[in-house]
Amino acid sequence: MSCLKKFIVPAFIILFLFIGIADCKDKKPVILYLFWAEGCPYCAKEKIFLSELKKKYPSLQIKDYDVSVPASVELLKTMSKAYKINPTGVPVTFIGSKALIGFSEKTASQIEEAVNYCLKNICEDPLYKK
């Protein structure tokens, strides 16, 4: 019986360590940047969608920027250059390696796919893309 205890206790400790590590991986933050404007109907729809998505994926961090603020426009320009896009309107969304302009059902699907991808893989903070 003593030999069995010596085996079972370490086995359970190792098992719980692996469960803890797997759980931590799922909870790493996924960072999304949203650039929007007041009065933009597509922006309003995306904000509602992202609010619901945040409930489904609590590790999703949404950083939103109103483009009526000059500093937000400068950040949008910097990020657009890094992603090699030329947005002509809003909303503009950055997540992982994706930059999305506009909002539709297709865009919503692409955003959720990117969230899932970033939960399972390493995605850099879009702010630091070079």
C-alpha atoms as a PDB file:
ATOM      1  CA  MET A   1       0.000   0.000   0.000  1.00  0.00           C
ATOM      2  CA  SER A   2       2.847   2.384   0.802  1.00  0.00           C
ATOM      3  CA  CYS A   3       4.366   1.829  -2.656  1.00  0.00           C
ATOM      4  CA  LEU A   4       1.039   2.599  -4.268  1.00  0.00           C
ATOM      5  CA  LYS A   5       0.753   5.900  -2.367  1.00  0.00           C
ATOM      6  CA  LYS A   6       4.242   6.863  -3.514  1.00  0.00           C
ATOM      7  CA  PHE A   7       3.120   6.418  -7.117  1.00  0.00           C
ATOM      8  CA  ILE A   8      -0.410   7.851  -6.966  1.00  0.00           C
ATOM      9  CA  VAL A   9       0.392  11.105  -5.152  1.00  0.00           C
ATOM     10  CA  PRO A  10       3.087  12.241  -7.637  1.00  0.00           C
ATOM     11  CA  ALA A  11       0.901  11.113 -10.550  1.00  0.00           C
ATOM     12  CA  PHE A  12      -1.967  13.319  -9.342  1.00  0.00           C
ATOM     13  CA  ILE A  13       0.373  16.261  -8.783  1.00  0.00           C
ATOM     14  CA  ILE A  14       1.713  15.963 -12.333  1.00  0.00           C
ATOM     15  CA  LEU A  15      -1.815  15.598 -13.728  1.00  0.00           C
ATOM     16  CA  PHE A  16      -3.024  18.753 -11.966  1.00  0.00           C
ATOM     17  CA  LEU A  17       0.044  20.676 -13.138  1.00  0.00           C
ATOM     18  CA  PHE A  18      -0.729  19.802 -16.758  1.00  0.00           C
ATOM     19  CA  ILE A  19      -4.383  20.730 -16.328  1.00  0.00           C
ATOM     20  CA  GLY A  20      -3.315  24.058 -14.833  1.00  0.00           C
ATOM     21  CA  ILE A  21      -0.920  24.751 -17.708  1.00  0.00           C
ATOM     22  CA  ALA A  22      -3.569  23.946 -20.320  1.00  0.00           C
ATOM     23  CA  ASP A  23      -6.055  26.168 -18.513  1.00  0.00           C
ATOM     24  CA  CYS A  24      -3.583  29.078 -18.467  1.00  0.00           C
ATOM     25  CA  LYS A  25      -2.994  28.762 -22.206  1.00  0.00           C
ATOM     26  CA  ASP A  26      -6.709  29.197 -22.879  1.00  0.00           C
ATOM     27  CA  LYS A  27      -6.826  32.357 -20.771  1.00  0.00           C
ATOM     28  CA  LYS A  28      -4.043  34.342 -22.441  1.00  0.00           C
ATOM     29  CA  PRO A  29      -5.390  37.640 -23.678  1.00  0.00           C
ATOM     30  CA  VAL A  30      -6.401  38.117 -27.283  1.00  0.00           C
ATOM     31  CA  ILE A  31      -6.074  41.795 -28.142  1.00  0.00           C
ATOM     32  CA  LEU A  32      -8.314  43.450 -30.718  1.00  0.00           C
ATOM     33  CA  TYR A  33      -8.151  47.089 -31.810  1.00  0.00           C
ATOM     34  CA  LEU A  34     -11.282  48.761 -33.149  1.00  0.00           C
ATOM     35  CA  PHE A  35     -11.276  52.195 -34.778  1.00  0.00           C
ATOM     36  CA  TRP A  36     -14.759  53.666 -35.099  1.00  0.00           C
ATOM     37  CA  ALA A  37     -16.697  56.891 -35.533  1.00  0.00           C
ATOM     38  CA  GLU A  38     -19.829  58.276 -33.926  1.00  0.00           C
ATOM     39  CA  GLY A  39     -22.815  58.005 -36.256  1.00  0.00           C
ATOM     40  CA  CYS A  40     -21.308  55.110 -38.241  1.00  0.00           C
ATOM     41  CA  PRO A  41     -23.976  52.366 -38.425  1.00  0.00           C
ATOM     42  CA  TYR A  42     -21.435  49.645 -39.257  1.00  0.00           C
ATOM     43  CA  CYS A  43     -19.315  50.706 -36.290  1.00  0.00           C
ATOM     44  CA  ALA A  44     -22.351  50.477 -34.010  1.00  0.00           C
ATOM     45  CA  LYS A  45     -23.123  46.968 -35.292  1.00  0.00           C
ATOM     46  CA  GLU A  46     -19.537  45.851 -34.790  1.00  0.00           C
ATOM     47  CA  LYS A  47     -19.459  47.241 -31.249  1.00  0.00           C
ATOM     48  CA  ILE A  48     -22.594  45.224 -30.400  1.00  0.00           C
ATOM     49  CA  PHE A  49     -21.075  42.121 -32.009  1.00  0.00           C
ATOM     50  CA  LEU A  50     -17.810  42.574 -30.087  1.00  0.00           C
ATOM     51  CA  SER A  51     -19.691  43.032 -26.823  1.00  0.00           C
ATOM     52  CA  GLU A  52     -21.381  39.649 -27.366  1.00  0.00           C
ATOM     53  CA  LEU A  53     -18.107  38.072 -28.484  1.00  0.00           C
ATOM     54  CA  LYS A  54     -16.440  39.295 -25.277  1.00  0.00           C
ATOM     55  CA  LYS A  55     -19.053  37.372 -23.264  1.00  0.00           C
ATOM     56  CA  LYS A  56     -18.234  34.217 -25.226  1.00  0.00           C
ATOM     57  CA  TYR A  57     -14.454  34.745 -25.012  1.00  0.00           C
ATOM     58  CA  PRO A  58     -13.619  36.473 -21.701  1.00  0.00           C
ATOM     59  CA  SER A  59      -9.907  36.660 -22.561  1.00  0.00           C
ATOM     60  CA  LEU A  60     -10.707  38.946 -25.510  1.00  0.00           C
ATOM     61  CA  GLN A  61      -9.443  42.467 -24.810  1.00  0.00           C
ATOM     62  CA  ILE A  62     -11.092  45.122 -26.955  1.00  0.00           C
ATOM     63  CA  LYS A  63      -9.275  48.418 -27.329  1.00  0.00           C
ATOM     64  CA  ASP A  64     -11.496  50.876 -29.128  1.00  0.00           C
ATOM     65  CA  TYR A  65     -10.578  54.262 -30.517  1.00  0.00           C
ATOM     66  CA  ASP A  66     -12.850  57.059 -31.710  1.00  0.00           C
ATOM     67  CA  VAL A  67     -11.332  58.511 -34.893  1.00  0.00           C
ATOM     68  CA  SER A  68     -12.629  61.977 -34.007  1.00  0.00           C
ATOM     69  CA  VAL A  69      -9.725  62.086 -31.529  1.00  0.00           C
ATOM     70  CA  PRO A  70      -6.471  63.138 -33.294  1.00  0.00           C
ATOM     71  CA  ALA A  71      -4.319  60.683 -31.308  1.00  0.00           C
ATOM     72  CA  SER A  72      -6.596  57.838 -32.439  1.00  0.00           C
ATOM     73  CA  VAL A  73      -6.160  58.857 -36.076  1.00  0.00           C
ATOM     74  CA  GLU A  74      -2.376  58.842 -35.639  1.00  0.00           C
ATOM     75  CA  LEU A  75      -2.509  55.372 -34.090  1.00  0.00           C
ATOM     76  CA  LEU A  76      -4.734  54.166 -36.945  1.00  0.00           C
ATOM     77  CA  LYS A  77      -2.221  55.521 -39.481  1.00  0.00           C
ATOM     78  CA  THR A  78       0.682  53.805 -37.704  1.00  0.00           C
ATOM     79  CA  MET A  79      -1.098  50.461 -37.480  1.00  0.00           C
ATOM     80  CA  SER A  80      -2.382  50.705 -41.066  1.00  0.00           C
ATOM     81  CA  LYS A  81       1.161  51.238 -42.296  1.00  0.00           C
ATOM     82  CA  ALA A  82       2.385  48.182 -40.362  1.00  0.00           C
ATOM     83  CA  TYR A  83      -0.430  46.064 -41.840  1.00  0.00           C
ATOM     84  CA  LYS A  84       0.041  47.579 -45.313  1.00  0.00           C
ATOM     85  CA  ILE A  85      -3.567  48.702 -45.657  1.00  0.00           C
ATOM     86  CA  ASN A  86      -5.113  52.007 -46.670  1.00  0.00           C
ATOM     87  CA  PRO A  87      -8.443  52.312 -44.884  1.00  0.00           C
ATOM     88  CA  THR A  88     -10.845  54.784 -46.444  1.00  0.00           C
ATOM     89  CA  GLY A  89     -13.518  54.412 -43.787  1.00  0.00           C
ATOM     90  CA  VAL A  90     -14.426  52.851 -40.486  1.00  0.00           C
ATOM     91  CA  PRO A  91     -14.723  50.523 -38.705  1.00  0.00           C
ATOM     92  CA  VAL A  92     -11.186  49.193 -38.950  1.00  0.00           C
ATOM     93  CA  THR A  93     -10.293  46.157 -36.857  1.00  0.00           C
ATOM     94  CA  PHE A  94      -6.860  44.715 -36.086  1.00  0.00           C
ATOM     95  CA  ILE A  95      -6.487  41.276 -34.505  1.00  0.00           C
ATOM     96  CA  GLY A  96      -3.518  38.940 -34.776  1.00  0.00           C
ATOM     97  CA  SER A  97      -2.241  39.132 -38.342  1.00  0.00           C
ATOM     98  CA  LYS A  98      -5.569  40.415 -39.698  1.00  0.00           C
ATOM     99  CA  ALA A  99      -6.681  43.918 -40.548  1.00  0.00           C
ATOM    100  CA  LEU A 100     -10.344  44.219 -41.499  1.00  0.00           C
ATOM    101  CA  ILE A 101     -12.084  47.242 -42.974  1.00  0.00           C
ATOM    102  CA  GLY A 102     -15.851  47.593 -42.655  1.00  0.00           C
ATOM    103  CA  PHE A 103     -18.287  45.285 -40.911  1.00  0.00           C
ATOM    104  CA  SER A 104     -20.600  42.573 -42.242  1.00  0.00           C
ATOM    105  CA  GLU A 105     -21.541  38.977 -41.441  1.00  0.00           C
ATOM    106  CA  LYS A 106     -18.380  37.890 -43.264  1.00  0.00           C
ATOM    107  CA  THR A 107     -16.232  40.260 -41.199  1.00  0.00           C
ATOM    108  CA  ALA A 108     -17.890  39.029 -37.994  1.00  0.00           C
ATOM    109  CA  SER A 109     -17.007  35.466 -38.954  1.00  0.00           C
ATOM    110  CA  GLN A 110     -13.407  36.481 -39.738  1.00  0.00           C
ATOM    111  CA  ILE A 111     -13.096  38.214 -36.363  1.00  0.00           C
ATOM    112  CA  GLU A 112     -14.348  35.164 -34.469  1.00  0.00           C
ATOM    113  CA  GLU A 113     -12.030  32.892 -36.471  1.00  0.00           C
ATOM    114  CA  ALA A 114      -9.104  35.172 -35.583  1.00  0.00           C
ATOM    115  CA  VAL A 115     -10.062  35.092 -31.886  1.00  0.00           C
ATOM    116  CA  ASN A 116     -10.130  31.284 -31.958  1.00  0.00           C
ATOM    117  CA  TYR A 117      -6.824  31.149 -33.799  1.00  0.00           C
ATOM    118  CA  CYS A 118      -5.187  33.508 -31.300  1.00  0.00           C
ATOM    119  CA  LEU A 119      -6.510  31.502 -28.357  1.00  0.00           C
ATOM    120  CA  LYS A 120      -4.766  28.392 -29.715  1.00  0.00           C
ATOM    121  CA  ASN A 121      -1.624  30.050 -31.085  1.00  0.00           C
ATOM    122  CA  ILE A 122       0.685  32.905 -30.276  1.00  0.00           C
ATOM    123  CA  CYS A 123      -0.628  36.160 -31.743  1.00  0.00           C
ATOM    124  CA  GLU A 124       1.301  39.335 -31.229  1.00  0.00           C
ATOM    125  CA  ASP A 125      -0.399  42.463 -29.986  1.00  0.00           C
ATOM    126  CA  PRO A 126      -1.361  44.239 -33.240  1.00  0.00           C
ATOM    127  CA  LEU A 127       0.081  47.451 -31.835  1.00  0.00           C
ATOM    128  CA  TYR A 128       3.582  45.981 -32.074  1.00  0.00           C
ATOM    129  CA  LYS A 129       3.373  44.584 -35.605  1.00  0.00           C
ATOM    130  CA  LYS A 130       6.301  45.699 -37.723  1.00  0.00           C
END
